[in-house]
CSV table of N, CA, C and O in Angstrom, one decimal:
chain,number,residue,atom,x,y,z
A,1,UNK,N,130.5,103.9,99.0
A,1,UNK,CA,130.6,103.5,97.6
A,1,UNK,C,129.9,104.5,96.7
A,1,UNK,O,130.4,104.7,95.6
A,2,UNK,N,128.8,105.1,97.1
A,2,UNK,CA,128.2,106.1,96.3
A,2,UNK,C,129.1,107.3,96.0
A,2,UNK,O,129.2,107.8,94.9
A,3,UNK,N,129.7,107.7,97.1
A,3,UNK,CA,130.6,108.9,97.0
A,3,UNK,C,131.8,108.6,96.1
A,3,UNK,O,132.2,109.4,95.3
A,4,UNK,N,132.3,107.4,96.2
A,4,UNK,CA,133.5,107.0,95.4
A,4,UNK,C,133.1,107.0,93.9
A,4,UNK,O,133.8,107.5,93.1
A,5,UNK,N,131.9,106.4,93.6
A,5,UNK,CA,131.5,106.4,92.2
A,5,UNK,C,131.2,107.8,91.7
A,5,UNK,O,131.5,108.1,90.5
A,6,UNK,N,130.7,108.7,92.5
A,6,UNK,CA,130.4,110.1,92.1
A,6,UNK,C,131.8,110.8,91.9
A,6,UNK,O,131.9,111.6,90.9
A,7,UNK,N,132.8,110.6,92.7
A,7,UNK,CA,134.1,111.2,92.5
A,7,UNK,C,134.8,110.7,91.3
A,7,UNK,O,135.5,111.4,90.6
A,8,UNK,N,134.6,109.4,90.9
A,8,UNK,CA,135.2,108.9,89.7
A,8,UNK,C,134.6,109.5,88.4
A,8,UNK,O,135.3,109.5,87.4
A,9,UNK,N,133.4,110.1,88.5
A,9,UNK,CA,132.8,110.7,87.3
A,9,UNK,C,133.2,112.2,87.1
A,9,UNK,O,132.9,112.8,86.1
A,10,UNK,N,133.9,112.8,88.1
A,10,UNK,CA,134.3,114.2,88.0
A,10,UNK,C,135.3,114.3,86.9
A,10,UNK,O,136.2,113.4,86.7
A,11,UNK,N,135.3,115.5,86.2
A,11,UNK,CA,136.4,115.7,85.2
A,11,UNK,C,137.8,115.7,85.9
A,11,UNK,O,138.0,116.3,86.9
A,12,UNK,N,138.7,115.0,85.3
A,12,UNK,CA,140.0,115.0,85.8
A,12,UNK,C,140.3,113.8,86.8
A,12,UNK,O,141.4,113.5,87.1
A,13,UNK,N,139.2,113.1,87.1
A,13,UNK,CA,139.4,112.0,88.0
A,13,UNK,C,140.0,110.8,87.3
A,13,UNK,O,139.7,110.6,86.1
A,14,UNK,N,140.9,110.1,87.9
A,14,UNK,CA,141.7,109.0,87.3
A,14,UNK,C,141.7,107.8,88.2
A,14,UNK,O,141.5,107.9,89.4
A,15,UNK,N,141.9,106.7,87.6
A,15,UNK,CA,142.1,105.5,88.4
A,15,UNK,C,143.6,105.3,88.6
A,15,UNK,O,144.3,105.0,87.7
A,16,UNK,N,144.0,105.4,89.9
A,16,UNK,CA,145.4,105.2,90.3
A,16,UNK,C,145.6,104.0,91.1
A,16,UNK,O,146.7,103.5,91.2
A,17,UNK,N,144.6,103.6,91.8
A,17,UNK,CA,144.8,102.5,92.8
A,17,UNK,C,145.0,101.2,92.0
A,17,UNK,O,144.3,100.8,91.1
A,18,UNK,N,146.1,100.5,92.4
A,18,UNK,CA,146.4,99.2,91.8
A,18,UNK,C,145.2,98.2,91.8
A,18,UNK,O,145.0,97.5,90.9
A,19,UNK,N,144.4,98.3,92.9
A,19,UNK,CA,143.2,97.4,92.9
A,19,UNK,C,142.2,97.7,91.9
A,19,UNK,O,141.6,96.8,91.3
A,20,UNK,N,142.0,99.0,91.6
A,20,UNK,CA,141.1,99.4,90.5
A,20,UNK,C,141.7,99.0,89.1
A,20,UNK,O,140.9,98.6,88.3
A,21,UNK,N,143.0,99.1,89.0
A,21,UNK,CA,143.6,98.8,87.7
A,21,UNK,C,143.6,97.3,87.5
A,21,UNK,O,143.5,96.8,86.3
A,22,UNK,N,143.7,96.5,88.5
A,22,UNK,CA,143.6,95.0,88.4
A,22,UNK,C,142.3,94.5,87.9
A,22,UNK,O,142.2,93.5,87.3
A,23,UNK,N,141.2,95.3,88.2
A,23,UNK,CA,139.9,94.9,87.8
A,23,UNK,C,139.7,95.1,86.3
A,23,UNK,O,138.8,94.5,85.7
A,24,UNK,N,140.5,96.0,85.7
A,24,UNK,CA,140.3,96.3,84.3
A,24,UNK,C,140.9,95.2,83.4
A,24,UNK,O,142.0,94.6,83.8
A,25,UNK,N,140.3,94.9,82.3
A,25,UNK,CA,140.8,93.9,81.4
A,25,UNK,C,142.2,94.4,80.8
A,25,UNK,O,142.4,95.6,80.7
A,26,UNK,N,143.0,93.5,80.5
A,26,UNK,CA,144.4,93.9,80.0
A,26,UNK,C,144.3,94.7,78.7
A,26,UNK,O,145.0,95.7,78.5
A,27,UNK,N,143.3,94.4,77.8
A,27,UNK,CA,143.1,95.2,76.6
A,27,UNK,C,142.7,96.6,76.9
A,27,UNK,O,143.2,97.6,76.2
A,28,UNK,N,141.9,96.8,77.9
A,28,UNK,CA,141.5,98.2,78.3
A,28,UNK,C,142.7,98.9,78.9
A,28,UNK,O,142.9,100.1,78.6
A,29,UNK,N,143.6,98.2,79.7
A,29,UNK,CA,144.8,98.9,80.2
A,29,UNK,C,145.7,99.3,79.1
A,29,UNK,O,146.3,100.4,79.1
A,30,UNK,N,145.8,98.5,78.1
A,30,UNK,CA,146.7,98.8,76.9
A,30,UNK,C,146.1,100.0,76.2
A,30,UNK,O,146.9,100.9,75.8
A,31,UNK,N,144.8,100.1,76.0
A,31,UNK,CA,144.2,101.2,75.3
A,31,UNK,C,144.4,102.5,76.1
A,31,UNK,O,144.7,103.5,75.6
A,32,UNK,N,144.2,102.4,77.4
A,32,UNK,CA,144.4,103.6,78.3
A,32,UNK,C,145.8,104.1,78.3
A,32,UNK,O,146.1,105.3,78.3
A,33,UNK,N,146.8,103.1,78.3
A,33,UNK,CA,148.2,103.5,78.2
A,33,UNK,C,148.5,104.2,77.0
A,33,UNK,O,149.2,105.2,77.0
A,34,UNK,N,148.0,103.7,75.9
A,34,UNK,CA,148.3,104.4,74.6
A,34,UNK,C,147.6,105.8,74.6
A,34,UNK,O,148.1,106.7,74.0
A,35,UNK,N,146.4,105.9,75.2
A,35,UNK,CA,145.7,107.1,75.2
A,35,UNK,C,146.4,108.2,76.0
A,35,UNK,O,146.3,109.4,75.8
A,36,UNK,N,147.1,107.7,77.1
A,36,UNK,CA,147.9,108.6,77.9
A,36,UNK,C,149.3,109.0,77.3
A,36,UNK,O,150.0,109.7,77.9
A,37,UNK,N,149.6,108.5,76.1
A,37,UNK,CA,150.8,108.8,75.5
A,37,UNK,C,151.9,107.8,75.8
A,37,UNK,O,153.1,108.1,75.4
A,38,UNK,N,151.6,106.7,76.4
A,38,UNK,CA,152.6,105.7,76.7
A,38,UNK,C,152.8,104.8,75.5
A,38,UNK,O,152.2,104.9,74.5
A,39,UNK,N,153.8,103.9,75.6
A,39,UNK,CA,154.2,103.0,74.5
A,39,UNK,C,154.0,101.5,75.1
A,39,UNK,O,154.3,101.3,76.2
A,40,UNK,N,153.6,100.7,74.2
A,40,UNK,CA,153.5,99.2,74.6
A,40,UNK,C,154.8,98.4,74.3
A,40,UNK,O,154.8,97.3,74.6
A,41,UNK,N,155.7,99.1,73.6
A,41,UNK,CA,156.9,98.3,73.2
A,41,UNK,C,157.7,97.9,74.5
A,41,UNK,O,158.0,98.7,75.3
A,42,UNK,N,158.1,96.7,74.5
A,42,UNK,CA,159.0,96.2,75.5
A,42,UNK,C,158.3,95.8,76.8
A,42,UNK,O,158.9,95.4,77.8
A,43,UNK,N,157.0,95.9,76.9
A,43,UNK,CA,156.2,95.6,78.1
A,43,UNK,C,155.6,94.2,77.9
A,43,UNK,O,155.0,93.9,76.9
A,44,UNK,N,155.8,93.4,79.0
A,44,UNK,CA,155.1,92.1,79.1
A,44,UNK,C,153.8,92.4,79.7
A,44,UNK,O,153.5,93.5,80.2
A,45,UNK,N,152.9,91.5,79.7
A,45,UNK,CA,151.5,91.7,80.2
A,45,UNK,C,151.5,92.1,81.7
A,45,UNK,O,150.7,92.9,82.1
A,46,UNK,N,152.5,91.6,82.5
A,46,UNK,CA,152.5,91.9,83.9
A,46,UNK,C,153.0,93.3,84.2
A,46,UNK,O,152.9,93.8,85.3
A,47,UNK,N,153.6,94.0,83.2
A,47,UNK,CA,154.2,95.3,83.4
A,47,UNK,C,153.2,96.4,82.8
A,47,UNK,O,153.5,97.6,83.0
A,48,UNK,N,152.1,96.0,82.2
A,48,UNK,CA,151.2,97.0,81.6
A,48,UNK,C,150.5,97.9,82.7
A,48,UNK,O,150.5,99.1,82.6
A,49,UNK,N,150.0,97.2,83.7
A,49,UNK,CA,149.3,97.9,84.7
A,49,UNK,C,150.2,98.9,85.5
A,49,UNK,O,149.8,100.1,85.7
A,50,UNK,N,151.4,98.5,86.0
A,50,UNK,CA,152.2,99.5,86.6
A,50,UNK,C,152.6,100.7,85.7
A,50,UNK,O,152.7,101.9,86.1
A,51,UNK,N,152.8,100.4,84.4
A,51,UNK,CA,153.1,101.5,83.5
A,51,UNK,C,151.9,102.4,83.3
A,51,UNK,O,152.1,103.6,83.2
A,52,UNK,N,150.7,101.9,83.3
A,52,UNK,CA,149.5,102.7,83.2
A,52,UNK,C,149.4,103.5,84.4
A,52,UNK,O,149.0,104.7,84.3
A,53,UNK,N,149.7,103.0,85.6
A,53,UNK,CA,149.6,103.8,86.8
A,53,UNK,C,150.5,104.9,86.8
A,53,UNK,O,150.2,106.0,87.2
A,54,UNK,N,151.8,104.7,86.4
A,54,UNK,CA,152.7,105.8,86.2
A,54,UNK,C,152.3,106.9,85.2
A,54,UNK,O,152.4,108.0,85.5
A,55,UNK,N,151.8,106.4,84.1
A,55,UNK,CA,151.3,107.3,83.1
A,55,UNK,C,150.1,108.2,83.5
A,55,UNK,O,150.1,109.4,83.3
A,56,UNK,N,149.2,107.6,84.3
A,56,UNK,CA,148.1,108.3,84.8
A,56,UNK,C,148.5,109.3,85.8
A,56,UNK,O,147.9,110.4,85.9
A,57,UNK,N,149.4,109.0,86.7
A,57,UNK,CA,149.8,109.9,87.7
A,57,UNK,C,150.8,111.0,87.3
A,57,UNK,O,150.8,112.0,87.9
A,58,UNK,N,151.4,110.8,86.2
A,58,UNK,CA,152.4,111.8,85.7
A,58,UNK,C,151.7,113.2,85.5
A,58,UNK,O,152.3,114.2,85.8
A,59,UNK,N,150.5,113.2,85.0
A,59,UNK,CA,149.8,114.4,84.7
A,59,UNK,C,149.6,115.3,86.0
A,59,UNK,O,149.7,116.5,86.0
A,60,UNK,N,149.4,114.6,87.1
A,60,UNK,CA,149.1,115.3,88.3
A,60,UNK,C,150.4,115.6,89.2
A,60,UNK,O,150.4,116.6,89.9
A,61,UNK,N,151.4,114.8,89.0
A,61,UNK,CA,152.6,115.0,89.8
A,61,UNK,C,153.3,116.4,89.4
A,61,UNK,O,153.8,117.1,90.3
A,62,UNK,N,153.2,116.8,88.2
A,62,UNK,CA,153.8,118.0,87.7
A,62,UNK,C,153.1,119.2,88.3
A,62,UNK,O,153.6,120.3,88.4
A,63,UNK,N,151.8,119.0,88.7
A,63,UNK,CA,151.0,120.1,89.2
A,63,UNK,C,151.1,120.2,90.8
A,63,UNK,O,150.7,121.2,91.3
A,64,UNK,N,151.7,119.2,91.4
A,64,UNK,CA,151.7,119.2,92.9
A,64,UNK,C,152.5,120.4,93.5
A,64,UNK,O,151.9,121.1,94.3
A,65,UNK,N,153.7,120.6,93.0
A,65,UNK,CA,154.5,121.7,93.6
A,65,UNK,C,153.9,123.1,93.4
A,65,UNK,O,153.7,123.9,94.4
A,66,UNK,N,153.5,123.5,92.2
A,66,UNK,CA,152.8,124.8,92.0
A,66,UNK,C,151.5,124.9,92.8
A,66,UNK,O,151.2,126.0,93.3
A,67,UNK,N,150.8,123.8,92.9
A,67,UNK,CA,149.5,123.9,93.7
A,67,UNK,C,149.8,124.1,95.2
A,67,UNK,O,149.1,124.9,95.8
A,68,UNK,N,150.8,123.5,95.7
A,68,UNK,CA,151.2,123.6,97.1
A,68,UNK,C,151.7,125.1,97.3
A,68,UNK,O,151.3,125.7,98.3
A,69,UNK,N,152.5,125.6,96.4
A,69,UNK,CA,152.9,127.0,96.5
A,69,UNK,C,151.8,128.0,96.5
A,69,UNK,O,151.7,128.9,97.3
A,70,UNK,N,150.8,127.7,95.6
A,70,UNK,CA,149.6,128.6,95.6
A,70,UNK,C,148.8,128.5,96.9
A,70,UNK,O,148.3,129.5,97.4
A,71,UNK,N,148.7,127.3,97.4
A,71,UNK,CA,148.0,127.1,98.7
A,71,UNK,C,148.7,127.8,99.9
A,71,UNK,O,148.1,128.5,100.7
A,72,UNK,N,150.1,127.8,99.9
A,72,UNK,CA,150.8,128.5,100.9
A,72,UNK,C,150.7,130.0,100.7
A,72,UNK,O,150.6,130.8,101.7
A,73,UNK,N,150.7,130.5,99.5
A,73,UNK,CA,150.5,131.9,99.2
A,73,UNK,C,149.1,132.4,99.7
A,73,UNK,O,149.0,133.4,100.3
A,74,UNK,N,148.1,131.6,99.3
A,74,UNK,CA,146.7,131.9,99.8
A,74,UNK,C,146.6,131.9,101.3
A,74,UNK,O,145.9,132.7,101.9
A,75,UNK,N,147.3,131.0,101.9
A,75,UNK,CA,147.3,130.9,103.4
A,75,UNK,C,148.0,132.2,104.0
A,75,UNK,O,147.5,132.8,104.9
A,76,UNK,N,149.1,132.6,103.4
A,76,UNK,CA,149.8,133.8,103.9
A,76,UNK,C,149.0,135.0,103.7
A,76,UNK,O,148.9,135.8,104.6
A,77,UNK,N,148.3,135.2,102.6
A,77,UNK,CA,147.4,136.3,102.4
A,77,UNK,C,146.3,136.3,103.3
A,77,UNK,O,145.9,137.3,103.9
A,78,UNK,N,145.7,135.1,103.5
A,78,UNK,CA,144.5,135.0,104.4
A,78,UNK,C,145.0,135.2,105.9
A,78,UNK,O,144.2,135.8,106.7
A,79,UNK,N,146.2,134.8,106.2
A,79,UNK,CA,146.7,135.0,107.6
A,79,UNK,C,146.9,136.5,107.9
A,79,UNK,O,146.6,137.0,109.0
A,80,UNK,N,147.3,137.2,106.9
A,80,UNK,CA,147.5,138.7,107.1
A,80,UNK,C,146.2,139.4,107.1
A,80,UNK,O,145.9,140.3,107.9
A,81,UNK,N,145.2,139.0,106.2
A,81,UNK,CA,144.0,139.7,106.1
A,81,UNK,C,143.0,139.3,107.2
A,81,UNK,O,142.2,140.2,107.6
A,82,UNK,N,143.0,138.1,107.7
A,82,UNK,CA,142.1,137.7,108.7
A,82,UNK,C,142.7,137.8,110.1
A,82,UNK,O,143.9,137.8,110.2
A,83,UNK,N,141.8,137.8,111.1
A,83,UNK,CA,142.3,138.0,112.4
A,83,UNK,C,142.7,136.6,113.1
A,83,UNK,O,143.5,136.6,114.0
A,84,UNK,N,142.2,135.6,112.5
A,84,UNK,CA,142.5,134.3,113.1
A,84,UNK,C,143.3,133.4,112.2
A,84,UNK,O,143.0,133.3,111.0
A,85,UNK,N,144.3,132.8,112.7
A,85,UNK,CA,145.1,131.8,111.9
A,85,UNK,C,144.3,130.6,111.6
A,85,UNK,O,144.6,130.0,110.5
A,86,UNK,N,143.4,130.2,112.4
A,86,UNK,CA,142.6,129.0,112.2
A,86,UNK,C,141.7,129.2,110.9
A,86,UNK,O,141.5,128.3,110.1
A,87,UNK,N,141.2,130.4,110.7
A,87,UNK,CA,140.4,130.7,109.5
A,87,UNK,C,141.3,130.7,108.3
A,87,UNK,O,140.9,130.3,107.2
A,88,UNK,N,142.6,131.1,108.4
A,88,UNK,CA,143.5,131.1,107.3
A,88,UNK,C,143.9,129.6,106.9
A,88,UNK,O,144.2,129.4,105.7
A,89,UNK,N,143.8,128.7,107.8
A,89,UNK,CA,144.1,127.3,107.5
A,89,UNK,C,143.1,126.7,106.5
A,89,UNK,O,143.5,125.8,105.8
A,90,UNK,N,141.9,127.3,106.4
A,90,UNK,CA,141.0,126.8,105.5
A,90,UNK,C,141.5,127.0,104.1
A,90,UNK,O,141.3,126.1,103.2
A,91,UNK,N,142.1,128.1,103.8
A,91,UNK,CA,142.7,128.4,102.5
A,91,UNK,C,143.8,127.4,102.2
A,91,UNK,O,143.9,126.9,101.0
A,92,UNK,N,144.6,127.0,103.2
A,92,UNK,CA,145.7,126.1,102.9
A,92,UNK,C,145.1,124.7,102.6
A,92,UNK,O,145.7,123.9,101.8
A,93,UNK,N,144.0,124.3,103.2
A,93,UNK,CA,143.4,123.0,103.0
A,93,UNK,C,142.5,123.0,101.7
A,93,UNK,O,142.4,121.9,101.1
A,94,UNK,N,142.0,124.1,101.4
A,94,UNK,CA,141.0,124.1,100.3
A,94,UNK,C,141.5,124.5,98.9
A,94,UNK,O,140.8,124.2,97.9
A,95,UNK,N,142.7,125.0,98.8
A,95,UNK,CA,143.2,125.5,97.5
A,95,UNK,C,144.0,124.4,96.7
A,95,UNK,O,143.6,124.2,95.5
A,96,UNK,N,145.0,123.7,97.2
A,96,UNK,CA,145.8,122.8,96.4
A,96,UNK,C,145.0,121.7,95.7
A,96,UNK,O,145.2,121.5,94.4
A,97,UNK,N,144.2,120.9,96.3
A,97,UNK,CA,143.6,119.8,95.7
A,97,UNK,C,142.7,120.2,94.6
A,97,UNK,O,142.8,119.6,93.5
A,98,UNK,N,141.8,121.1,94.7
A,98,UNK,CA,140.9,121.5,93.6
A,98,UNK,C,141.7,122.1,92.4
A,98,UNK,O,141.4,121.8,91.3
A,99,UNK,N,142.8,122.8,92.7
A,99,UNK,CA,143.7,123.3,91.6
A,99,UNK,C,144.3,122.1,90.8
A,99,UNK,O,144.3,122.2,89.6
A,100,UNK,N,144.8,121.2,91.5
A,100,UNK,CA,145.4,120.0,90.9
A,100,UNK,C,144.4,119.3,90.0
A,100,UNK,O,144.7,119.0,88.8
A,101,UNK,N,143.2,119.0,90.6
A,101,UNK,CA,142.2,118.3,89.8
A,101,UNK,C,141.7,119.1,88.6
A,101,UNK,O,141.5,118.6,87.5
A,102,UNK,N,141.4,120.4,88.8
A,102,UNK,CA,140.9,121.2,87.8
A,102,UNK,C,141.9,121.4,86.6
A,102,UNK,O,141.5,121.2,85.5
A,103,UNK,N,143.1,121.8,86.9
A,103,UNK,CA,144.1,122.0,85.9
A,103,UNK,C,144.4,120.6,85.2
A,103,UNK,O,144.5,120.6,84.0
A,104,UNK,N,144.6,119.6,86.0
A,104,UNK,CA,144.8,118.3,85.4
A,104,UNK,C,143.7,117.8,84.4
A,104,UNK,O,143.9,117.3,83.4
A,105,UNK,N,142.5,118.1,84.9
A,105,UNK,CA,141.3,117.7,84.0
A,105,UNK,C,141.2,118.5,82.8
A,105,UNK,O,140.9,118.0,81.7
A,106,UNK,N,141.5,119.8,82.9
A,106,UNK,CA,141.5,120.7,81.7
A,106,UNK,C,142.6,120.3,80.7
A,106,UNK,O,142.4,120.3,79.5
A,107,UNK,N,143.8,120.0,81.2
A,107,UNK,CA,144.9,119.5,80.3
A,107,UNK,C,144.5,118.2,79.6
A,107,UNK,O,144.7,118.1,78.4
A,108,UNK,N,143.8,117.3,80.3
A,108,UNK,CA,143.4,116.0,79.8
A,108,UNK,C,142.4,116.3,78.7
A,108,UNK,O,142.5,115.7,77.6
A,109,UNK,N,141.4,117.2,79.0
A,109,UNK,CA,140.4,117.4,78.0
A,109,UNK,C,141.0,118.1,76.7
A,109,UNK,O,140.6,117.8,75.6
A,110,UNK,N,142.0,119.0,76.9
A,110,UNK,CA,142.6,119.6,75.8
A,110,UNK,C,143.4,118.6,75.0
A,110,UNK,O,143.4,118.7,73.7
A,111,UNK,N,144.0,117.7,75.6
A,111,UNK,CA,144.7,116.6,74.9
A,111,UNK,C,143.8,115.7,74.1
A,111,UNK,O,144.1,115.3,73.0
A,112,UNK,N,142.6,115.5,74.6
A,112,UNK,CA,141.6,114.6,73.9
A,112,UNK,C,141.1,115.3,72.7
A,112,UNK,O,140.8,114.7,71.7
A,113,UNK,N,141.0,116.7,72.8
A,113,UNK,CA,140.4,117.4,71.6
A,113,UNK,C,141.4,117.4,70.5
A,113,UNK,O,141.0,117.3,69.3
A,114,UNK,N,142.7,117.5,70.8
A,114,UNK,CA,143.7,117.5,69.7
A,114,UNK,C,143.9,116.2,69.1
A,114,UNK,O,143.8,115.5,68.5
């Protein structure tokens, strides 16, 4: 629980889990949906939370492909440069996720400033 709360405070961290979104009041969900650039038009109360989940995830889905490509590239360079393929796998495991979170967080902060 302590680790989960610490991770939620990191820049770029978002609430995606339906269980987390169910705990939020409906007014807060509406506010977050508008903050993410979504629209409330045509949504009934039961459709707000799924729409918010889609809006929150959209920012990171666009970064998934490029981050995986960067991870594969870093693995390829590490596999050529290092003598062990096992050591190169660390690059494949350690590059994509931080890239997605860092770039997604920076984009979000830039949007909030504007």
